[in-house]
C-alpha positions as a printed NumPy array, in Angstrom:
array([[103.547, 205.716, 227.309],
       [103.299, 202.652, 229.495],
       [105.954, 200.834, 231.262],
       [105.466, 197.669, 229.903],
       [105.523, 199.238, 225.783],
       [108.619, 201.118, 226.741],
       [110.448, 197.691, 227.949],
       [108.693, 196.235, 224.931],
       [110.529, 199.486, 222.391],
       [113.867, 198.745, 224.751],
       [113.866, 194.877, 224.084],
       [113.2  , 196.128, 220.13 ],
       [115.831, 198.328, 220.139],
       [118.664, 195.898, 221.71 ],
       [117.976, 193.643, 218.935],
       [118.141, 195.656, 216.26 ],
       [121.152, 197.005, 217.322],
       [122.934, 193.625, 218.135],
       [121.679, 192.663, 214.611],
       [123.1  , 195.93 , 212.877],
       [126.317, 195.624, 214.797],
       [126.54 , 191.921, 213.584],
       [126.478, 192.682, 210.104],
       [128.716, 195.549, 210.206],
       [131.388, 193.835, 211.967],
       [131.613, 190.395, 210.312],
       [134.438, 190.196, 207.825],
       [132.833, 191.257, 204.233],
       [132.581, 188.643, 201.506],
       [135.357, 189.364, 198.646],
       [134.985, 190.445, 195.425],
       [136.266, 189.916, 192.434],
       [135.196, 191.852, 189.134],
       [132.277, 193.497, 191.09 ],
       [130.76 , 190.12 , 191.997],
       [130.78 , 188.394, 195.254],
       [132.897, 185.234, 196.125],
       [129.276, 183.35 , 196.409],
       [128.127, 184.605, 193.066],
       [131.882, 182.535, 191.471],
       [131.118, 179.605, 194.215],
       [127.593, 179.113, 192.377],
       [129.401, 179.742, 188.843],
       [131.781, 177.225, 189.161],
       [128.654, 174.577, 188.689],
       [127.937, 175.723, 185.517],
       [129.518, 176.46 , 182.087],
       [131.006, 179.269, 183.142],
       [133.272, 176.756, 185.64 ],
       [136.962, 178.155, 184.224],
       [135.901, 181.954, 184.581],
       [134.705, 181.219, 188.062],
       [138.192, 179.568, 188.949],
       [140.356, 182.061, 187.917],
       [137.981, 184.435, 190.487],
       [138.113, 181.946, 192.973],
       [142.076, 182.139, 192.752],
       [141.906, 185.65 , 192.617],
       [140.256, 186.152, 195.967],
       [142.524, 183.66 , 197.008],
       [143.126, 183.054, 201.092],
       [140.83 , 185.536, 201.938],
       [137.862, 183.455, 200.509],
       [138.441, 180.034, 202.64 ],
       [136.481, 181.301, 206.023],
       [133.888, 181.909, 203.258],
       [133.968, 178.706, 201.56 ],
       [134.085, 176.804, 204.726],
       [131.114, 178.366, 205.833],
       [129.395, 177.386, 203.243],
       [130.638, 173.578, 204.221],
       [128.187, 173.667, 206.818],
       [125.159, 172.995, 204.204],
       [123.766, 170.154, 203.613],
       [123.173, 170.823, 200.315],
       [123.893, 174.614, 199.506],
       [119.746, 175.425, 200.083],
       [119.387, 178.772, 201.479],
       [116.894, 178.938, 204.114],
       [114.505, 180.472, 201.646],
       [115.177, 177.39 , 199.392],
       [114.288, 174.954, 202.161],
       [110.911, 176.635, 202.676],
       [110.047, 176.891, 199.448],
       [111.174, 173.541, 198.362],
       [108.631, 172.071, 201.882],
       [105.724, 174.403, 200.654],
       [105.566, 173.74 , 196.926],
       [105.393, 170.107, 197.649],
       [102.385, 170.229, 200.116],
       [100.263, 173.061, 197.93 ],
       [ 97.325, 171.877, 195.938],
       [ 97.963, 170.655, 192.013],
       [ 96.365, 173.487, 190.761],
       [ 98.45 , 176.002, 192.53 ],
       [101.849, 174.326, 192.193],
       [101.619, 173.972, 188.424],
       [101.684, 177.706, 188.444],
       [104.539, 177.82 , 190.739],
       [108.313, 177.847, 189.75 ],
       [109.788, 174.233, 190.522],
       [112.422, 174.521, 193.642],
       [115.643, 173.967, 193.283],
       [116.953, 170.651, 192.041],
       [118.944, 169.265, 195.382],
       [122.845, 169.003, 194.914],
       [123.786, 165.86 , 196.087],
       [127.29 , 166.505, 195.46 ],
       [127.576, 170.134, 197.309],
       [130.046, 169.101, 199.836],
       [132.286, 168.076, 197.45 ],
       [131.942, 171.285, 195.399],
       [132.791, 172.936, 198.028],
       [136.241, 171.182, 198.502],
       [136.751, 171.282, 194.53 ],
       [136.749, 174.901, 195.207],
       [138.678, 175.193, 197.866],
       [141.195, 173.1  , 196.247],
       [141.782, 175.844, 193.845],
       [143.825, 177.722, 196.452],
       [146.309, 175.259, 196.684],
       [149.071, 174.93 , 199.305],
       [148.861, 178.469, 200.952],
       [145.747, 177.222, 201.971],
       [146.693, 174.665, 204.332],
       [147.434, 176.678, 207.685],
       [143.916, 177.745, 207.062],
       [142.638, 174.282, 206.721],
       [144.823, 172.936, 209.557],
       [142.734, 175.205, 211.753],
       [139.8  , 174.518, 210.266],
       [140.215, 170.583, 211.032],
       [139.551, 171.481, 214.953],
       [135.823, 173.513, 214.151],
       [133.496, 172.294, 216.001],
       [130.735, 171.353, 212.721],
       [131.774, 168.429, 211.517],
       [131.449, 169.343, 208.019],
       [133.75 , 172.001, 208.477],
       [136.121, 169.449, 209.589],
       [135.243, 167.072, 206.419],
       [136.082, 169.618, 204.013],
       [139.272, 170.726, 205.318],
       [140.678, 166.753, 204.734],
       [138.793, 166.694, 201.37 ],
       [140.94 , 169.437, 200.464],
       [144.298, 168.401, 202.263],
       [144.135, 165.311, 200.174],
       [143.253, 167.077, 196.947],
       [146.198, 169.101, 197.241],
       [148.797, 166.003, 198.224],
       [152.126, 166.194, 199.333],
       [152.162, 169.979, 199.498],
       [149.97 , 169.514, 202.797],
       [152.146, 167.244, 204.402],
       [152.274, 169.782, 207.595],
       [148.529, 168.303, 208.559],
       [149.669, 165.27 , 209.187],
       [149.281, 165.605, 212.538],
       [146.074, 167.187, 212.767],
       [145.007, 164.302, 210.485],
       [146.323, 161.818, 212.446],
       [143.726, 163.676, 215.802],
       [140.772, 162.939, 213.194],
       [141.697, 159.322, 212.543],
       [139.946, 158.996, 216.271],
       [137.225, 161.695, 215.   ],
       [133.647, 161.051, 216.4  ],
       [132.287, 161.038, 212.487],
       [132.885, 158.128, 210.647],
       [132.692, 160.194, 207.251],
       [135.34 , 162.277, 208.632],
       [137.502, 159.763, 210.418],
       [137.549, 157.532, 207.012],
       [138.757, 160.881, 205.032],
       [141.289, 161.503, 207.372],
       [142.928, 158.217, 206.629],
       [142.073, 158.557, 202.925],
       [144.342, 161.907, 203.091],
       [146.893, 160.358, 205.234],
       [147.579, 158.182, 201.793],
       [148.716, 161.292, 200.12 ],
       [150.7  , 162.931, 202.513],
       [154.042, 161.295, 201.178],
       [156.666, 160.132, 203.517],
       [155.283, 162.259, 206.167],
       [152.602, 160.039, 206.652],
       [154.722, 157.706, 208.301],
       [154.296, 159.917, 211.697],
       [150.629, 158.957, 212.148],
       [151.44 , 155.071, 212.314],
       [150.482, 155.515, 215.694],
       [146.599, 156.08 , 214.936],
       [146.627, 154.667, 212.229],
       [147.127, 151.105, 214.403],
       [144.766, 152.833, 216.503],
       [142.071, 152.964, 213.501],
       [142.729, 149.287, 212.447],
       [139.704, 148.379, 215.314],
       [137.54 , 150.766, 214.388],
       [133.809, 150.215, 214.265],
       [133.347, 151.27 , 210.562],
       [129.582, 152.655, 211.595],
       [129.34 , 156.236, 208.944],
       [127.492, 158.752, 210.292],
       [123.658, 157.319, 209.552],
       [122.068, 154.301, 210.44 ],
       [123.648, 151.451, 209.153],
       [126.006, 152.681, 206.55 ],
       [129.869, 151.554, 206.675],
       [133.032, 154.034, 206.167],
       [135.585, 151.376, 205.9  ],
       [137.957, 152.806, 208.06 ],
       [140.005, 149.382, 208.952],
       [140.745, 148.636, 205.032],
       [141.949, 152.357, 204.256],
       [143.88 , 152.303, 207.535],
       [145.814, 148.956, 206.581],
       [146.361, 149.838, 202.972],
       [148.452, 152.94 , 204.433],
       [150.36 , 151.218, 206.582],
       [150.967, 149.131, 203.868],
       [152.448, 152.09 , 201.307],
       [154.35 , 153.303, 204.664],
       [156.25 , 149.89 , 204.165],
       [158.915, 148.376, 206.748],
       [159.198, 151.768, 208.403],
       [155.422, 150.118, 209.947],
       [156.944, 147.182, 211.66 ],
       [155.233, 148.227, 214.909],
       [151.802, 147.367, 212.962],
       [152.594, 143.973, 212.082],
       [150.972, 142.477, 215.806],
       [147.832, 144.741, 214.956],
       [147.474, 143.751, 211.263],
       [147.883, 140.041, 212.192],
       [144.589, 140.185, 214.084],
       [143.118, 141.938, 211.613],
       [143.022, 138.941, 209.055],
       [140.365, 137.458, 211.176],
       [138.078, 140.157, 210.773],
       [134.452, 139.789, 209.644],
       [134.944, 142.279, 206.918],
       [136.476, 141.129, 203.457],
       [138.291, 144.11 , 202.612],
       [139.694, 144.583, 206.038],
       [141.57 , 141.361, 205.653],
       [143.022, 141.622, 202.507],
       [144.193, 145.12 , 202.848],
       [146.238, 143.82 , 206.333],
       [147.358, 140.624, 204.356],
       [148.748, 143.198, 201.283],
       [150.067, 145.352, 204.675],
       [151.536, 142.8  , 206.211],
       [153.689, 141.81 , 203.026],
       [154.555, 145.131, 202.168],
       [155.638, 145.75 , 205.568],
       [158.009, 142.452, 205.664],
       [157.329, 139.916, 202.963],
       [155.409, 137.648, 204.577],
       [154.447, 135.198, 202.753],
       [152.179, 132.889, 204.954],
       [149.391, 135.696, 203.782],
       [149.734, 133.897, 200.024],
       [147.279, 131.474, 201.657],
       [144.709, 133.779, 202.791],
       [144.383, 135.914, 199.773],
       [144.181, 132.773, 197.721],
       [141.129, 132.105, 200.323],
       [139.73 , 135.821, 199.84 ],
       [140.315, 135.413, 195.655],
       [138.011, 132.57 , 195.86 ],
       [135.596, 134.351, 197.842],
       [135.788, 137.95 , 195.562],
       [132.671, 138.788, 194.133],
       [133.298, 142.75 , 193.237],
       [136.129, 143.786, 190.974],
       [138.177, 146.093, 192.98 ],
       [138.943, 143.686, 195.832],
       [139.809, 141.045, 192.69 ],
       [142.104, 143.969, 191.515],
       [143.684, 144.584, 195.108],
       [144.966, 140.578, 195.404],
       [145.66 , 140.166, 191.882],
       [148.011, 143.446, 192.081],
       [149.498, 142.248, 195.55 ],
       [150.363, 139.179, 193.94 ],
       [152.257, 140.626, 190.928],
       [154.333, 142.944, 193.723],
       [154.949, 139.602, 194.832],
       [156.728, 137.917, 191.834],
       [157.991, 134.732, 192.192],
       [157.387, 133.924, 195.611],
       [153.455, 134.064, 194.929],
       [154.394, 131.088, 192.429],
       [151.802, 129.317, 194.233],
       [148.774, 131.503, 193.65 ],
       [149.765, 130.563, 189.705],
       [146.556, 128.047, 189.067],
       [144.04 , 130.507, 190.839],
       [144.938, 133.082, 189.018],
       [144.606, 131.404, 185.776],
       [141.422, 130.207, 187.382],
       [140.159, 133.679, 187.046],
       [141.762, 134.86 , 183.823],
       [139.288, 131.348, 182.227],
       [135.952, 132.591, 184.574],
       [136.363, 136.2  , 184.631],
       [137.377, 136.421, 180.898],
       [134.703, 138.65 , 179.268],
       [132.618, 139.309, 182.275],
       [131.791, 143.186, 182.701],
       [131.563, 144.667, 186.159],
       [130.702, 148.03 , 187.005],
       [133.847, 149.235, 187.853],
       [135.497, 149.523, 184.984],
       [138.691, 147.183, 185.882],
       [139.524, 144.584, 183.502],
       [140.134, 141.752, 186.11 ],
       [141.435, 139.45 , 182.823],
       [144.404, 141.796, 182.307],
       [145.315, 142.643, 186.146],
       [146.03 , 138.914, 186.282],
       [147.395, 138.091, 183.214],
       [149.711, 141.066, 184.425],
       [150.397, 139.7  , 187.775],
       [150.993, 136.215, 186.316],
       [153.96 , 137.382, 184.244],
       [155.916, 139.243, 186.917],
       [155.694, 135.753, 189.048],
       [156.387, 133.35 , 186.251],
       [156.819, 134.84 , 182.77 ],
       [156.366, 131.765, 181.112],
       [153.009, 131.232, 182.499],
       [150.952, 132.961, 180.073],
       [151.93 , 131.351, 176.615],
       [151.935, 127.95 , 178.361],
       [148.715, 127.503, 180.063],
       [146.363, 129.93 , 178.813]])
């Protein structure tokens, strides 16, 4: 046997041994009722969802590393499925019609990962906190989303979430801010991080995409209330932002933090310019919270009721109803006198 051939055999043997060691030493995928976790994960997206949920709960936190690994995939496809889809759409029609259709792309795959992990509840939180430091942005994103779904019982994650408010990935940043909303009183510990987020670029991970970090950070600061007094200067600066959502949320936050009625003209201007139901909802709800202090807004609210009555919107928000509720809190006599 030549020296070159011997060297080739040694290399092949080395690769084979390395591969065998990798598969032998890696953790074994958890099993329930003789079915791998991967099977139950796929079943969670079918009519067999209840049984799959039971199986995943029975497997418990041992399944977290495997589920987080799945988060790295963009759409859940295996390498074979990706390759088959690519080839399928390139072959001639005569051949294509004899082949099975490729698996449809699952656009909500990353949410399925999060919803599956949520089944494990508060016991999953320590591993989720660890995952927030993962180098893969999809893993960090999944961990943050699950934390939000678990809610206040995951409040030990607040320091980790506060760090992710400054993440390099825009989607992770906004999800971290959204998760803080659901962390109960402990979210006040993230006040400084949220103040920093008021200056976010709002650029998403895809070219031209927007993630609305600033507006959501302002909302969370408003929900913290008077304990977020330190945020007032930054929120006041945000009132002149180019994004109307950020301006509205900053104005509402300033009211919630220190009952500053100077924001009423700002909100009135935003109400006049509003063109989406959620924007109407934010502003009108804030006026309702202000009660009698918002009496200068009554004419504009009445105008909104008249102009928006019977007008459909894709968000399912009944704008006139929201306006009437606000009006009753501001001036109980106004609806019957001015409708």
